[in-house]
Tab-separated table of C-alpha atoms in Angstrom:
chain	number	residue	atom	x	y	z
A	1038	ASP	CA	-1.617	11.261	2.839
A	1039	PRO	CA	2.104	11.415	3.678
A	1040	ASN	CA	1.636	9.074	6.653
A	1041	ASP	CA	-0.174	6.473	4.531
A	1042	GLN	CA	2.553	6.709	1.908
A	1043	ALA	CA	5.305	6.222	4.523
A	1044	ILE	CA	3.571	3.175	6.007
A	1045	LEU	CA	3.156	1.562	2.595
A	1046	VAL	CA	6.753	2.274	1.560
A	1047	ASP	CA	8.086	0.814	4.844
A	1048	TRP	CA	5.989	-2.303	4.327
A	1049	TYR	CA	7.055	-2.585	0.681
A	1050	ASN	CA	10.725	-2.264	1.611
A	1051	SER	CA	10.356	-5.165	4.051
A	1052	LEU	CA	9.004	-7.531	1.374
A	1053	THR	CA	10.893	-10.363	-0.226
A	1054	PRO	CA	10.532	-10.599	-3.174
A	1055	LYS	CA	9.343	-7.081	-4.022
A	1056	GLU	CA	9.053	-7.877	-7.717
A	1057	THR	CA	5.739	-9.680	-7.232
A	1058	LEU	CA	3.990	-6.337	-6.696
A	1059	ASN	CA	5.495	-4.656	-9.765
A	1060	TRP	CA	5.434	-1.235	-8.088
A	1061	THR	CA	7.536	1.811	-8.808
A	1062	ILE	CA	8.018	3.687	-5.547
A	1063	THR	CA	7.116	7.336	-6.051
A	1064	ASN	CA	5.508	10.089	-4.014
A	1065	ASP	CA	2.128	8.899	-5.268
A	1066	LEU	CA	1.479	5.253	-4.493
A	1067	CYS	CA	-2.232	5.607	-5.244
A	1068	GLY	CA	-1.599	4.768	-8.884
A	1069	GLN	CA	0.196	1.507	-8.154
A	1070	THR	CA	-1.369	-1.842	-8.987
A	1071	GLY	CA	-3.729	-2.899	-6.207
A	1072	VAL	CA	-3.678	0.428	-4.323
A	1073	LYS	CA	-6.873	2.453	-4.272
A	1074	CYS	CA	-7.265	5.819	-2.593
A	1075	ASP	CA	-10.065	8.133	-1.553
A	1076	ASN	CA	-9.565	11.191	-3.716
A	1077	SER	CA	-12.398	13.170	-2.132
A	1078	SER	CA	-10.264	14.626	0.646
A	1079	PRO	CA	-7.301	17.004	0.377
A	1080	TYR	CA	-5.011	14.068	1.232
A	1081	GLN	CA	-5.336	10.854	-0.722
A	1082	ARG	CA	-6.003	8.195	1.911
A	1083	ILE	CA	-5.416	4.542	1.077
A	1084	THR	CA	-8.735	2.689	1.264
A	1085	LYS	CA	-7.970	-0.585	-0.527
A	1086	LEU	CA	-4.879	-2.732	-0.818
A	1087	ASP	CA	-5.373	-5.732	-3.104
A	1088	ILE	CA	-2.298	-7.929	-2.867
A	1089	SER	CA	-4.082	-11.177	-3.669
A	1090	LYS	CA	-2.422	-13.632	-6.046
A	1091	LYS	CA	0.995	-12.041	-5.482
A	1092	ASN	CA	2.530	-15.105	-3.777
A	1093	LEU	CA	3.285	-13.146	-0.611
A	1094	GLU	CA	3.621	-15.176	2.561
A	1095	GLY	CA	3.686	-14.377	6.243
A	1096	ALA	CA	1.769	-12.376	8.771
A	1097	ILE	CA	0.095	-9.073	8.051
A	1098	PRO	CA	2.472	-6.507	9.516
A	1099	THR	CA	1.174	-4.361	12.357
A	1100	GLN	CA	2.286	-1.154	10.614
A	1101	LEU	CA	-0.579	-1.600	8.130
A	1102	GLY	CA	-2.858	-0.862	11.102
A	1103	GLY	CA	-1.726	2.736	10.713
A	1104	LEU	CA	-3.680	2.933	7.452
A	1105	THR	CA	-6.736	4.178	9.324
A	1106	GLN	CA	-8.912	4.560	6.216
A	1107	LEU	CA	-8.072	1.093	4.845
A	1108	GLN	CA	-11.343	-0.753	4.290
A	1109	VAL	CA	-10.268	-3.688	2.104
A	1110	LEU	CA	-7.141	-5.810	2.395
């Protein structure tokens, strides 16, 4: 889903350090480590974001609330 992708890219760009995720930002973030999507709909919606053990600190940003199909964080 383009909206899901935009939300995830905005969040990623706000991270310091980004290297802990080891992502390559592309038009398809569903293949990135820790990102799982529902492929049963015409738009791939992000359903799981596993960022555990990545040494990220801080609050969960409110923009992730826009991932309306996210079931696991």
